[in-house]
PDB file of C-alpha atoms in Angstrom:
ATOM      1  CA  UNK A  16      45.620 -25.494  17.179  1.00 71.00           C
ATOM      2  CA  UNK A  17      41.869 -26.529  17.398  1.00 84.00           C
ATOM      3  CA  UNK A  18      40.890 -27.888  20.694  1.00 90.00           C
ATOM      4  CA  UNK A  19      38.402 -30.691  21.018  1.00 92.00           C
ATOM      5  CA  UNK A  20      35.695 -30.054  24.037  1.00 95.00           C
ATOM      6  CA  UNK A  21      32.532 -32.772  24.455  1.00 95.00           C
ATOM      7  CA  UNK A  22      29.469 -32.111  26.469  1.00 96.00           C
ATOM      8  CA  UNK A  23      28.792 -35.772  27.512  1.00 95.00           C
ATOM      9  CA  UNK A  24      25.594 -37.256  29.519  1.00 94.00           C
ATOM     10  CA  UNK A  25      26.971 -39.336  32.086  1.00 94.00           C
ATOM     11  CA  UNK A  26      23.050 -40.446  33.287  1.00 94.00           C
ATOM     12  CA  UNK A  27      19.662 -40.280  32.259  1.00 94.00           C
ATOM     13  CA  UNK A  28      17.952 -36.724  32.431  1.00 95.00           C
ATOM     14  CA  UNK A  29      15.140 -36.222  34.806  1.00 97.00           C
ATOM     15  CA  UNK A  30      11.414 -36.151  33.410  1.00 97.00           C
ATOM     16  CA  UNK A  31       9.855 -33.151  33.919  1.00 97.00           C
ATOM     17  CA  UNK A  32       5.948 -33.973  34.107  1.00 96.00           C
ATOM     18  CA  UNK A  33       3.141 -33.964  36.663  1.00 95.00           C
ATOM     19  CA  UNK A  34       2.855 -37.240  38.731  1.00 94.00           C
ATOM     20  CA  UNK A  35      -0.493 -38.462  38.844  1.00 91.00           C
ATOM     21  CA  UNK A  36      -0.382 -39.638  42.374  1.00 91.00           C
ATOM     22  CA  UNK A  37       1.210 -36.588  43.992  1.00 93.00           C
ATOM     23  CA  UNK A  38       2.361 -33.016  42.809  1.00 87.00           C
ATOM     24  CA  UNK A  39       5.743 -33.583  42.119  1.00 95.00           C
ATOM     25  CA  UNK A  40       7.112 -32.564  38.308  1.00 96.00           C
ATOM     26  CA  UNK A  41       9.733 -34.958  38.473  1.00 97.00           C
ATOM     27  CA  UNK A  42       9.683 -38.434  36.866  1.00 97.00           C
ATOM     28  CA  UNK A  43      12.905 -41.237  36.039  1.00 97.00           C
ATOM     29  CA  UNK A  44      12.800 -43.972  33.975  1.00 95.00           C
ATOM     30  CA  UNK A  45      12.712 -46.941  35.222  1.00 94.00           C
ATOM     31  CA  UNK A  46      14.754 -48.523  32.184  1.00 93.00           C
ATOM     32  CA  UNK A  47      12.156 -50.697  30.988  1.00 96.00           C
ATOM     33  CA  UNK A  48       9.769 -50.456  28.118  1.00 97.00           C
ATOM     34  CA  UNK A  49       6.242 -52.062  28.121  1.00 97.00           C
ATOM     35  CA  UNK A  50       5.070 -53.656  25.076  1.00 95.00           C
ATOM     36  CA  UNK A  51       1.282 -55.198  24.706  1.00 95.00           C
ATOM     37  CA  UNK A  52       0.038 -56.276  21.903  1.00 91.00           C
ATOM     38  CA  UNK A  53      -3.990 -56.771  20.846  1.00 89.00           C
ATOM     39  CA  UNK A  54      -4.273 -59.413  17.873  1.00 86.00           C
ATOM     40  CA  UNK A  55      -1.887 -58.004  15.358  1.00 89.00           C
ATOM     41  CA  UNK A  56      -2.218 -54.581  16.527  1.00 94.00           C
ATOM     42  CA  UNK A  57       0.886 -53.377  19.367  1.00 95.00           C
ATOM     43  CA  UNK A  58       0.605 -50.825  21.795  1.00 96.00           C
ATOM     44  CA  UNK A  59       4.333 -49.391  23.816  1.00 97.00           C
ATOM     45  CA  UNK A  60       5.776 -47.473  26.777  1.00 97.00           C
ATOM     46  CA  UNK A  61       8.561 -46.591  28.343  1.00 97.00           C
ATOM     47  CA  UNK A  62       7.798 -46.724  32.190  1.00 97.00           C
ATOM     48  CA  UNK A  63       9.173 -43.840  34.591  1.00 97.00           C
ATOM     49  CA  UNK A  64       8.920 -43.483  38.110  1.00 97.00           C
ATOM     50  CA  UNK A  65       7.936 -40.542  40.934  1.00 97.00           C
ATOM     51  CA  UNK A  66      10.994 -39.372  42.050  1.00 96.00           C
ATOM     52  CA  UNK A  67       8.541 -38.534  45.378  1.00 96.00           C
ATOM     53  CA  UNK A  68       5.981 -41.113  45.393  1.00 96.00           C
ATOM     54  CA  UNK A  69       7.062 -43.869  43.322  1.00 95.00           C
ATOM     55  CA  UNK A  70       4.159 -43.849  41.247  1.00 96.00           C
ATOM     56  CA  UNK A  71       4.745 -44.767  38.111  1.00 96.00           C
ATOM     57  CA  UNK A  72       4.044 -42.999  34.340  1.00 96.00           C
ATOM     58  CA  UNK A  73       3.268 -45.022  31.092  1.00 96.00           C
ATOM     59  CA  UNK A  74       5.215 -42.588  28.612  1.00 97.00           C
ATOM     60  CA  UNK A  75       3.418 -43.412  25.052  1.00 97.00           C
ATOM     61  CA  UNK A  76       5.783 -45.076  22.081  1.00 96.00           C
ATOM     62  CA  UNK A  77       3.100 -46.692  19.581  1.00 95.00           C
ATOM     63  CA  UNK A  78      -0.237 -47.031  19.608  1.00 95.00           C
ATOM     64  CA  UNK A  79      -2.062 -49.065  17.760  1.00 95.00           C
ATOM     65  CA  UNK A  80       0.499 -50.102  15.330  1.00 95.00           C
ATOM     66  CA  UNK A  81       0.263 -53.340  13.336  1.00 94.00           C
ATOM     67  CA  UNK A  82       2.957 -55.470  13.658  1.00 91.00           C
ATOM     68  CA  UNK A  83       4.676 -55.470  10.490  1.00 92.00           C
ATOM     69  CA  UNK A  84       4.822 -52.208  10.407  1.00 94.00           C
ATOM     70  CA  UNK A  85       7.892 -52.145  13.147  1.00 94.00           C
ATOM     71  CA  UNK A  86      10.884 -52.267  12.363  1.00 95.00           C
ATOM     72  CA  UNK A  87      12.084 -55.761  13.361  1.00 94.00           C
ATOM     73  CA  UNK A  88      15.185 -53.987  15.390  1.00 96.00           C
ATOM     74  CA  UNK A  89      13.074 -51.836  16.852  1.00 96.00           C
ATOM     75  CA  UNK A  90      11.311 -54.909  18.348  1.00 94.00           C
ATOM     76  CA  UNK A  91      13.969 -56.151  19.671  1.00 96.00           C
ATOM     77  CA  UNK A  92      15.316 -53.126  21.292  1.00 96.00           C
ATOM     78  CA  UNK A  93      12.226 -52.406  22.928  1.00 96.00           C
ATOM     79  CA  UNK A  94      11.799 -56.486  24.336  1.00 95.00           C
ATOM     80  CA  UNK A  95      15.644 -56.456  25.493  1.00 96.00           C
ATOM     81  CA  UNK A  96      14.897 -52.834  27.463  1.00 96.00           C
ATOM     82  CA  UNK A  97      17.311 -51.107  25.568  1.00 95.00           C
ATOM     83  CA  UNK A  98      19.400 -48.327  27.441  1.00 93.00           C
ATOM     84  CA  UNK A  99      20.502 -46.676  24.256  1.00 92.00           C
ATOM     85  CA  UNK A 100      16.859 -46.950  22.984  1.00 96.00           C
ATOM     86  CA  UNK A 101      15.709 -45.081  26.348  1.00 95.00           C
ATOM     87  CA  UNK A 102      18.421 -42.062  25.819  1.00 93.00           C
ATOM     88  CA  UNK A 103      17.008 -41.907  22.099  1.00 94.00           C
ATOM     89  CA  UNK A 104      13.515 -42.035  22.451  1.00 95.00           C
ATOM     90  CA  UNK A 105      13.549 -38.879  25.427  1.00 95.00           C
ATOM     91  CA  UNK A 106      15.056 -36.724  23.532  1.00 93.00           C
ATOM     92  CA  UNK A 107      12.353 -37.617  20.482  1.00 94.00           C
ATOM     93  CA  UNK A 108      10.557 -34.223  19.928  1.00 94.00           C
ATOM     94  CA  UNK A 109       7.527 -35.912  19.095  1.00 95.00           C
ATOM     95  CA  UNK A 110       7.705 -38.260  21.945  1.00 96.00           C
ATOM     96  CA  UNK A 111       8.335 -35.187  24.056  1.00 96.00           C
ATOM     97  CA  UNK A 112       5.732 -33.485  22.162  1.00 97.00           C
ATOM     98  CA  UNK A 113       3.178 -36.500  22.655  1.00 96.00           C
ATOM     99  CA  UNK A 114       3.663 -36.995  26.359  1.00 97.00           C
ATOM    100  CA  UNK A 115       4.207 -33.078  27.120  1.00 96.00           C
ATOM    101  CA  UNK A 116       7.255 -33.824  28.952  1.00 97.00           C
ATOM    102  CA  UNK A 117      10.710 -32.087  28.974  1.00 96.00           C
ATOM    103  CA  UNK A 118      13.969 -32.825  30.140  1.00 95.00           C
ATOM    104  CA  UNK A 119      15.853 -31.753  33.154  1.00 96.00           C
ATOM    105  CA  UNK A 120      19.851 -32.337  31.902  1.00 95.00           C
ATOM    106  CA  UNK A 121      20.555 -31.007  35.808  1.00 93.00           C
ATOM    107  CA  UNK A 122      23.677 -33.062  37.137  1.00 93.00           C
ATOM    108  CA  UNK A 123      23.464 -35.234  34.172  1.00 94.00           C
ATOM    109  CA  UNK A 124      26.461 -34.169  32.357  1.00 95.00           C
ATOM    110  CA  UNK A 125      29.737 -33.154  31.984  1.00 95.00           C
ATOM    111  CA  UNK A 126      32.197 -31.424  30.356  1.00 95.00           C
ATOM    112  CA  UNK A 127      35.488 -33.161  28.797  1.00 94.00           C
ATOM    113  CA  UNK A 128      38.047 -30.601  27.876  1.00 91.00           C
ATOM    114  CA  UNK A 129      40.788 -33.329  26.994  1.00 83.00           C
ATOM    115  CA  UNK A 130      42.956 -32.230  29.446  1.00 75.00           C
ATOM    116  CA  UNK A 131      44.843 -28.354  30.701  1.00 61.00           C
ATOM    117  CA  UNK A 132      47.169 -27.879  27.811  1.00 62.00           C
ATOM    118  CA  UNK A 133      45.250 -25.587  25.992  1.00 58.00           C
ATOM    119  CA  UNK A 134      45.321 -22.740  29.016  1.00 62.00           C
ATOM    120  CA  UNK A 135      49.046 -20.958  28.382  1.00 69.00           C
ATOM    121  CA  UNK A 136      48.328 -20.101  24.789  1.00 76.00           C
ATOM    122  CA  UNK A 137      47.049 -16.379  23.506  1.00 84.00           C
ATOM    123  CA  UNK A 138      44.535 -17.247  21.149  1.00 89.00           C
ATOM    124  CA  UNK A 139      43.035 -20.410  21.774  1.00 90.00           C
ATOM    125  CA  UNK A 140      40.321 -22.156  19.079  1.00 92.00           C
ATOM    126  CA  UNK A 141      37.534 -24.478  20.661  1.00 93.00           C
ATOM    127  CA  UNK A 142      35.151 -26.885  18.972  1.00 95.00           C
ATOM    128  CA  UNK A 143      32.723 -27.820  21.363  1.00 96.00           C
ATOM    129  CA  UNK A 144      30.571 -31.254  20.113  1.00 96.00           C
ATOM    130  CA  UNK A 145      27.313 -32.476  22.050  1.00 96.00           C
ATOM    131  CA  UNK A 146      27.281 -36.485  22.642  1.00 93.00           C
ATOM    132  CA  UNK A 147      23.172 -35.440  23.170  1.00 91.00           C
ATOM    133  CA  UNK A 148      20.934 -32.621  22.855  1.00 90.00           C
ATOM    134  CA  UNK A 149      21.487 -30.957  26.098  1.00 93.00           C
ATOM    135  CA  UNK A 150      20.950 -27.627  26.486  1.00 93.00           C
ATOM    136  CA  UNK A 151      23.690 -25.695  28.197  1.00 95.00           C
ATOM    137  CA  UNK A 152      24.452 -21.826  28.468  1.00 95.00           C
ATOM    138  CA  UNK A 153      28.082 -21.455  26.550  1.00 96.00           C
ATOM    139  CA  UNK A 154      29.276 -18.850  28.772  1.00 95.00           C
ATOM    140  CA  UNK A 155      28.998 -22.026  31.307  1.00 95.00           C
ATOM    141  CA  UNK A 156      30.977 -24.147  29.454  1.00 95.00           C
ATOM    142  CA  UNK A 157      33.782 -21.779  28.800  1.00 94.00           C
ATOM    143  CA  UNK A 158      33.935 -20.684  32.336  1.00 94.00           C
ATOM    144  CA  UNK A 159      33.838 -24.380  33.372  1.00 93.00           C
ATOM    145  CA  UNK A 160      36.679 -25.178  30.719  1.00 92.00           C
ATOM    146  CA  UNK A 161      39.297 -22.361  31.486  1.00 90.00           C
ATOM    147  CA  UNK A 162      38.261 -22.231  34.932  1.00 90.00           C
ATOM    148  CA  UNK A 163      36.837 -18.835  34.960  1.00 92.00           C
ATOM    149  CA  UNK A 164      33.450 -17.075  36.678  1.00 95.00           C
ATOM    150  CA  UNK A 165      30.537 -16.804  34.654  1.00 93.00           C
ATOM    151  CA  UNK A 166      30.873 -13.043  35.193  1.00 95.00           C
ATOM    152  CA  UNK A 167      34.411 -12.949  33.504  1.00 95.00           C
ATOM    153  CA  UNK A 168      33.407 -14.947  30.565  1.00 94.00           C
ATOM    154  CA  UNK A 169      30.476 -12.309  30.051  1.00 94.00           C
ATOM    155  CA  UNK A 170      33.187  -9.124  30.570  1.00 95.00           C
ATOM    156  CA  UNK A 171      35.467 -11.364  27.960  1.00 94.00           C
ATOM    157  CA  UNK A 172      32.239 -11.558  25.739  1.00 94.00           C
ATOM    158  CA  UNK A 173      31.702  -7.851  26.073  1.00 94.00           C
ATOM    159  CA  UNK A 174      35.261  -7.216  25.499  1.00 94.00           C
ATOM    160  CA  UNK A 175      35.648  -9.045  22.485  1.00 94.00           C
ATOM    161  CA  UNK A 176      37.851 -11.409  23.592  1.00 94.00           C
ATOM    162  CA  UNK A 177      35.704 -14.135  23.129  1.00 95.00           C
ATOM    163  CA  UNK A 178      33.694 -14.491  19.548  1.00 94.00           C
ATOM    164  CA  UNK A 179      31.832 -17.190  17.851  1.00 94.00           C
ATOM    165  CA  UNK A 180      29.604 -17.717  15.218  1.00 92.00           C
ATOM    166  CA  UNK A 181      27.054 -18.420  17.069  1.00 92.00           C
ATOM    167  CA  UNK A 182      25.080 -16.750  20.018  1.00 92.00           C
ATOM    168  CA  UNK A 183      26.913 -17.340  23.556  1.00 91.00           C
ATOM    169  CA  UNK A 184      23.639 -15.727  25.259  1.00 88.00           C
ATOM    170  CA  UNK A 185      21.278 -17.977  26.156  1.00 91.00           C
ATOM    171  CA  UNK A 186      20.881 -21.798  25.706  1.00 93.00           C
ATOM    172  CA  UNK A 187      22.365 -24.093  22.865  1.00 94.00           C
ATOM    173  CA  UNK A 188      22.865 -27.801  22.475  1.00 92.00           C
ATOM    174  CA  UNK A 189      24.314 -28.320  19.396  1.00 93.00           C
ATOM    175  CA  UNK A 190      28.069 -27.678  18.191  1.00 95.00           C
ATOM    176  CA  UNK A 191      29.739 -24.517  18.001  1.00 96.00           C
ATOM    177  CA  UNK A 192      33.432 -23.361  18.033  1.00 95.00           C
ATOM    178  CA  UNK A 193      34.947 -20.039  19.909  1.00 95.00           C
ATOM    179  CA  UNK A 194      38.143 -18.392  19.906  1.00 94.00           C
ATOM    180  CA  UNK A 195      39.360 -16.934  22.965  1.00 92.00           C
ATOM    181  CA  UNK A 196      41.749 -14.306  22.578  1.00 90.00           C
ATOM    182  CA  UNK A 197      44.109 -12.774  26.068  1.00 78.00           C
TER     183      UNK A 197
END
C-alpha cells in the first residue's frame, strides 16, 4: 500500500536579502504589490518589509512593459494584492534571479503524513508530493514522519533499509517516493 505524504507551506517564506536601511538579510512581504504606470508604459513590485528595521524593499515584477502586453488576469491579480500571486511570484527563478534574493522555508512548513497507520507494517511505500518548491533534506522528512532521529534514518540509509530513486543526501523539493523496509 502506497502512502500519501505532502510537504505543505503553511506561511510565506522569509526573504533573504540585504536591507538597505540596516544589515539585516531578512525581508517579509508585506502582501501588497505596487503598480505605476507612465503613459502606456507599467512599471511593478511586490513590497517586503525589514524584519529589523521596517524598512521597506521594492522587489522588481515589470519594468517598462506596455500595457497590452499583460495579461489582463495578471492585472487584476496584481491590483486586488493577490496572496496566491505573492507565493507564485517568490518562488519565480527569474524574479529570484532579478532581485538576488532567496528564500528562507524556516518554520514555514509542514509535513502531512495522513495520519499513524502506516507505522506497524514491514515494508512500507511513501510518495512524498511538494504543495511548493521548498527545499527540505529527506532524511528530515522521514525521521519527522516515522518519528525517528535523523541519525537512525542515516544508519537505515546505510543499511539499506531505506532506498529511493532519488538521492536522500542533501536537499530536494520536488517529489520522490521511498520504501522503508524493518
Amino acid at each position: 500500500m502506497l502512502n500519501n505524504w505532502a510537504v505543505v507551506p503553511t506561511c510565506l517564506p522569509i526573504i533573504r536579502r540585504r536591507c538597505h536601511g540596516c544589515a539585516s538579510q531578512r525581508l517579509r512581504t508585506s502582501g501588497k504589490f505596487r503598480v505605476n504606470a507612465n503613459h502606456k508604459l507599467l512599471d511593478a513590485w511586490l513590497l517586503a518589509l525589514c524584519t529589523v528595521c521596517g524598512e521597506t524593499a521594492k522587489l522588481t515584477l515589470l519594468e517598462r512593459m506596455t500595457v497590452r502586453t499583460i495579461p489582463t488576469d495578471l492585472l487584476d491579480r496584481l491590483h486586488a494584492n493577490d496572496p496566491g500571486l505573492i507565493a507564485e511570484l517568490l518562488q519565480d527563478p527569474g524574479v529570484q534571479h532579478r532581485n538576488r534574493f532567496a528564500l528562507d522555508w524556516t518554520d514555514a512548513w509542514r509535513l502531512d503524513t495522513g495520519g499513524s497507520d502506516h507505522l506497524d507494517h514491514d515494508v512500507i511505500d511513501v510518495a512524498v508530493r511538494f504543495a511548493a518548491r521548498i527545499p527540505v533534506r529527506p532524511t528530515r522528512l522521514i525521521a519527522d514522519g516515522f518519528g525517528l532521529s535523523r541519525a537512525e534514518v542515516d544508519r537505515l540509509i546505510t543499511e539499506g533499509k531505506v532506498v529511493s530513486a532519488v538521492q536522500l543526501r542533501g536537499r530536494i523539493s520536488g517529489d520522490f517516493t521511498f520504501t522503508l523496509k524493518r
